[in-house]
């Protein structure tokens, strides 16, 4: 039974104020909001020192997002939300052992995500022993010994799962996956499984490379940029500067979104005087207010029209692609009524979009979570690839696919082998380099890990960053699964829900953040990251570490490996002393990293090769790019129900809540709101301001309820609703995942609104 009380929050929503949404993003309010939060967390001097190092060539990589920096850097190469991410980590607040004496784990479990995050940085390793309700201090030695003992006592290495969030550096990620495989499993779930997995699946299958094919310069050469299922004003604010510049260079922009997001409509560039005083640049030339989950229908309709009008690049299709006849055949059967129903658009709007596509030789499609977290995400992204291929828009300057990644090194972690389904070539190279036979069987992804914990098949869980319990779907199921583990351990910078919902025993392993100096036996170290466009560069922290007891992620992995593997042939101590040694290994195992140590030291770093982008070569089975046939099935929602998408507010980074405002959408001092179209409210008999429970409907008949949400009348697409994650993760059924990628369907949940 779920409680009907609002969540136990020290922050209730009693101060909630709703005002009209904004139609432009950034500008002065952006900068002042950022400085205020930095100031609160760090004080004035530290704020100035730290923010000036963000994304500079000799500084550290912003932990905010994976958008690239470009070659000419601004003195202030960060955005409002990057500044908040930095402040969250560089805060001067500290959690000491006294804090854990005062607060039992059971009490902490009832606190809000916001409260937990506000307590400051973790400062020493802590252990919750079996049967105890308190964390108590332990030495690092004891912590590694316990982990090592528990890992060694498992019946098989597959009874352990090793999660990674996307902030982990290349060096730490490489060492981590090496340890996990040397231990004997491919159970390497990561945040990508909940994020861009659908993009990776669709792109690998169709183009042969699971990454984006455009560089920053391409945006400035494009004729047309489609921004689909993405809210850059909040989640990738620096992208807005790039879109603005692209517009100045002549690009047109089409936004496809159920919500009229402020940043997509109009942008005020805080880095230019006109952005501060003027009304800003209108960004989208065309806004298609699509229904949630309508994108496959939209792109299929566009493709049908392109073929019908012969507005396609026949020479390119002939030379570089396979599958045109089947696609052509399939497109002929398109049902226009279904297209209009699925998209909620008119035929006139689709023709306008077609006109934009037809007028453009160089097209880029950017997307993020609005496309990747649906049942049909992989087919949807394949259909976008179809459009670009039909127009010859892959491997041409100013054109291509641009999945915009989330976490600042999520792409690099995958490149380094954080993957539950590693390829043969990678494992061969890894085994060869280190003289062992890596496990070949696929491991568990994120959803499978939860299922395995639930079914008692995984007993030890280690999280390299992130907040597994809170970021994952079906919170009630996940929490019970986590509690059933023998040991859960979290390598973390900040306190979060995953430290409070634990196995019988639990470890907190506090680590250095990006902003901090990392000094090992061989002297100061730096790490490297890969941005969303495949550029690899160094990141150096400058701040004094939050505590003298912190270890770097690399050191934690290397010491854990020694505790769990005993005397194996791998020289973990050397890797811990000197990260150049890890990079030398990487240069021999991972394609594209030859001469890594020299190249990463060059100003600005280097770009990884990408065969379709660089040579119009497609490393698929057939050697051609694949045009695909994607079945269109309209997601019909029963009478009186809505299709709910779960989004980020402007004041959060995933499960980290910076504050309680969502300025652009007009929400202040509260998070339990649900956005619904006024006409839908009328037909549901609900008024703006009404209080409702959100109840998820899924065929397993289980009650999934998120209680106590205020209804906000909002200009979203008809039939759709939006609310913030992670409060709504309780509504996402664990078994409701995307075909092929197995990503939770966090953007299409059928719900009913029950008045309270
Ligand atoms: N400040 C800040 N920055 C972040 C993050 C953060 O939490 N805070 N998170 C980081 C991470 S890990 C990621 S993955 C990215 C996420 O970046 P986004 O993908 O921009 O994040 P969401 O808030 O999930 O927004 C999804 C967008 O897709 C739209 N959408 C939803 N459903 C559909 C649909 O069916 N079709 C279309 N066309 N649109 C749809 C929503 O209206 C919304 O605008 O941001 C990264 N950057
Ligand atoms: N309903 C719903 N669920 C979603 C999504 C959604 O749109 N809707 N989005 C999904 C997406 S796109 C993603 S990427 C996942 C995110 O899932 P995660 O990556 O697991 O979650 P985060 O909230 O980013 O993790 C925050 C924690 O990371 C730790 N941390 C921060 N910096 C560091 C560091 O440098 N090192 C280490 N070791 N730890 C650090 C801190 O302790 C902090 O509390 O959530 C997914 N869940
Ligand atoms: Mo993400």
Short mmCIF file of N, CA, C and O in Angstrom, two decimals, residues 291-294 369-377 635 637 642-647 696-698 720-721 731-733 736-738 743-751:
data_model
loop_
_atom_site.label_atom_id
_atom_site.label_comp_id
_atom_site.label_asym_id
_atom_site.label_seq_id
_atom_site.Cartn_x
_atom_site.Cartn_y
_atom_site.Cartn_z
N UNK A 291 2.44 15.95 -30.24
CA UNK A 291 2.00 15.14 -29.10
C UNK A 291 3.15 14.28 -28.63
O UNK A 291 3.96 13.83 -29.44
N UNK A 292 3.18 14.02 -27.35
CA UNK A 292 4.17 13.10 -26.81
C UNK A 292 4.10 11.79 -27.61
O UNK A 292 3.02 11.28 -27.88
N UNK A 293 5.27 11.33 -28.00
CA UNK A 293 5.40 10.07 -28.75
C UNK A 293 4.96 10.16 -30.21
O UNK A 293 4.85 9.15 -30.90
N UNK A 294 4.78 11.35 -30.74
CA UNK A 294 4.32 11.49 -32.13
C UNK A 294 5.43 11.59 -33.16
O UNK A 294 5.16 11.72 -34.36
N UNK A 369 16.26 13.56 -24.50
CA UNK A 369 15.39 12.58 -23.85
C UNK A 369 13.96 12.54 -24.38
O UNK A 369 13.26 11.54 -24.19
N UNK A 370 13.50 13.61 -25.04
CA UNK A 370 12.15 13.59 -25.60
C UNK A 370 11.99 12.50 -26.65
O UNK A 370 10.87 12.08 -26.95
N UNK A 371 13.11 12.02 -27.21
CA UNK A 371 13.02 10.94 -28.20
C UNK A 371 13.46 9.58 -27.66
O UNK A 371 13.06 8.55 -28.21
N UNK A 372 14.27 9.56 -26.61
CA UNK A 372 14.92 8.28 -26.26
C UNK A 372 14.18 7.45 -25.21
O UNK A 372 14.52 6.30 -25.02
N UNK A 373 13.20 8.05 -24.54
CA UNK A 373 12.57 7.34 -23.42
C UNK A 373 11.13 6.92 -23.71
O UNK A 373 10.23 7.18 -22.91
N UNK A 374 10.92 6.32 -24.87
CA UNK A 374 9.60 5.80 -25.26
C UNK A 374 9.75 4.35 -25.72
O UNK A 374 10.84 3.94 -26.11
N UNK A 375 8.64 3.64 -25.77
CA UNK A 375 8.68 2.26 -26.26
C UNK A 375 9.26 2.19 -27.68
O UNK A 375 10.03 1.31 -28.00
N UNK A 376 8.87 3.17 -28.51
CA UNK A 376 9.32 3.12 -29.91
C UNK A 376 10.49 4.07 -30.19
O UNK A 376 10.64 4.57 -31.30
N UNK A 377 11.32 4.30 -29.19
CA UNK A 377 12.43 5.26 -29.37
C UNK A 377 13.41 4.84 -30.46
O UNK A 377 13.86 5.67 -31.25
N UNK A 635 0.24 5.32 -30.16
CA UNK A 635 0.06 5.02 -28.74
C UNK A 635 -1.26 5.66 -28.31
O UNK A 635 -1.33 6.87 -28.11
N UNK A 637 -4.33 6.45 -25.86
CA UNK A 637 -4.54 6.56 -24.43
C UNK A 637 -6.04 6.45 -24.16
O UNK A 637 -6.84 7.11 -24.83
N UNK A 642 -4.23 10.61 -19.55
CA UNK A 642 -3.27 11.48 -20.24
C UNK A 642 -1.94 10.73 -20.41
O UNK A 642 -1.66 9.79 -19.66
N UNK A 643 -1.15 11.19 -21.38
CA UNK A 643 0.18 10.61 -21.57
C UNK A 643 1.18 11.52 -20.85
O UNK A 643 1.41 12.65 -21.27
N UNK A 644 1.74 11.01 -19.77
CA UNK A 644 2.62 11.82 -18.92
C UNK A 644 4.08 11.66 -19.34
O UNK A 644 4.58 10.56 -19.52
N UNK A 645 4.77 12.80 -19.47
CA UNK A 645 6.23 12.77 -19.64
C UNK A 645 6.86 13.34 -18.37
O UNK A 645 6.31 14.26 -17.76
N UNK A 646 8.01 12.79 -17.97
CA UNK A 646 8.68 13.28 -16.77
C UNK A 646 9.91 14.07 -17.20
O UNK A 646 10.75 13.58 -17.93
N UNK A 647 9.98 15.34 -16.76
CA UNK A 647 11.04 16.24 -17.22
C UNK A 647 11.84 16.82 -16.06
O UNK A 647 11.49 16.67 -14.89
N UNK A 696 -0.67 5.75 -12.21
CA UNK A 696 -0.16 5.17 -13.44
C UNK A 696 -0.97 3.93 -13.79
O UNK A 696 -1.34 3.15 -12.91
N UNK A 697 -1.27 3.75 -15.08
CA UNK A 697 -2.03 2.57 -15.50
C UNK A 697 -1.18 1.69 -16.39
O UNK A 697 -0.74 2.11 -17.45
N UNK A 698 -0.97 0.50 -15.93
CA UNK A 698 -0.10 -0.44 -16.65
C UNK A 698 -0.74 -1.79 -16.52
O UNK A 698 -1.41 -2.08 -15.54
N UNK A 720 -1.66 15.39 -23.35
CA UNK A 720 -0.38 15.10 -22.71
C UNK A 720 -0.29 15.81 -21.36
O UNK A 720 -1.01 16.76 -21.10
N UNK A 721 0.62 15.33 -20.53
CA UNK A 721 0.88 16.00 -19.25
C UNK A 721 2.37 15.94 -19.01
O UNK A 721 3.09 15.14 -19.63
N UNK A 731 5.99 6.13 -10.81
CA UNK A 731 4.92 5.82 -11.77
C UNK A 731 5.39 4.98 -12.96
O UNK A 731 4.58 4.47 -13.72
N UNK A 732 6.71 4.89 -13.16
CA UNK A 732 7.23 4.24 -14.37
C UNK A 732 7.41 2.74 -14.09
O UNK A 732 8.28 2.36 -13.31
N UNK A 733 6.60 1.88 -14.71
CA UNK A 733 6.73 0.45 -14.42
C UNK A 733 8.08 -0.08 -14.88
O UNK A 733 8.56 0.31 -15.95
N UNK A 736 8.19 -1.49 -18.29
CA UNK A 736 7.81 -0.66 -19.43
C UNK A 736 9.08 -0.03 -20.00
O UNK A 736 9.56 1.00 -19.53
N UNK A 737 9.64 -0.68 -21.00
CA UNK A 737 10.92 -0.21 -21.54
C UNK A 737 10.87 -0.13 -23.06
O UNK A 737 9.99 -0.70 -23.69
N UNK A 738 11.82 0.56 -23.61
CA UNK A 738 11.93 0.72 -25.06
C UNK A 738 12.34 -0.59 -25.72
O UNK A 738 13.17 -1.33 -25.17
N UNK A 743 15.43 0.92 -22.47
CA UNK A 743 15.40 2.15 -21.68
C UNK A 743 14.01 2.35 -21.08
O UNK A 743 13.01 2.21 -21.79
N UNK A 744 13.93 2.70 -19.79
CA UNK A 744 12.61 2.94 -19.20
C UNK A 744 11.86 4.03 -19.98
O UNK A 744 12.46 5.01 -20.43
N UNK A 745 10.54 3.84 -20.08
CA UNK A 745 9.74 4.77 -20.89
C UNK A 745 9.32 5.97 -20.05
O UNK A 745 8.13 6.25 -19.89
N UNK A 746 10.28 6.71 -19.57
CA UNK A 746 10.01 7.84 -18.66
C UNK A 746 9.26 8.99 -19.33
O UNK A 746 8.82 9.90 -18.65
N UNK A 747 9.15 8.95 -20.66
CA UNK A 747 8.45 10.04 -21.34
C UNK A 747 7.08 9.60 -21.87
O UNK A 747 6.44 10.39 -22.55
N UNK A 748 6.66 8.38 -21.63
CA UNK A 748 5.27 8.09 -22.00
C UNK A 748 4.64 7.11 -21.02
O UNK A 748 4.75 5.91 -21.17
N UNK A 749 4.00 7.70 -20.04
CA UNK A 749 3.32 6.92 -19.00
C UNK A 749 1.85 7.28 -19.04
O UNK A 749 1.49 8.47 -18.97
N UNK A 750 1.00 6.27 -19.15
CA UNK A 750 -0.44 6.54 -19.14
C UNK A 750 -0.88 6.79 -17.70
O UNK A 750 -0.66 5.95 -16.83
N UNK A 751 -1.47 7.94 -17.45
CA UNK A 751 -1.90 8.25 -16.08
C UNK A 751 -3.34 8.75 -16.04
O UNK A 751 -3.87 9.27 -17.02
#
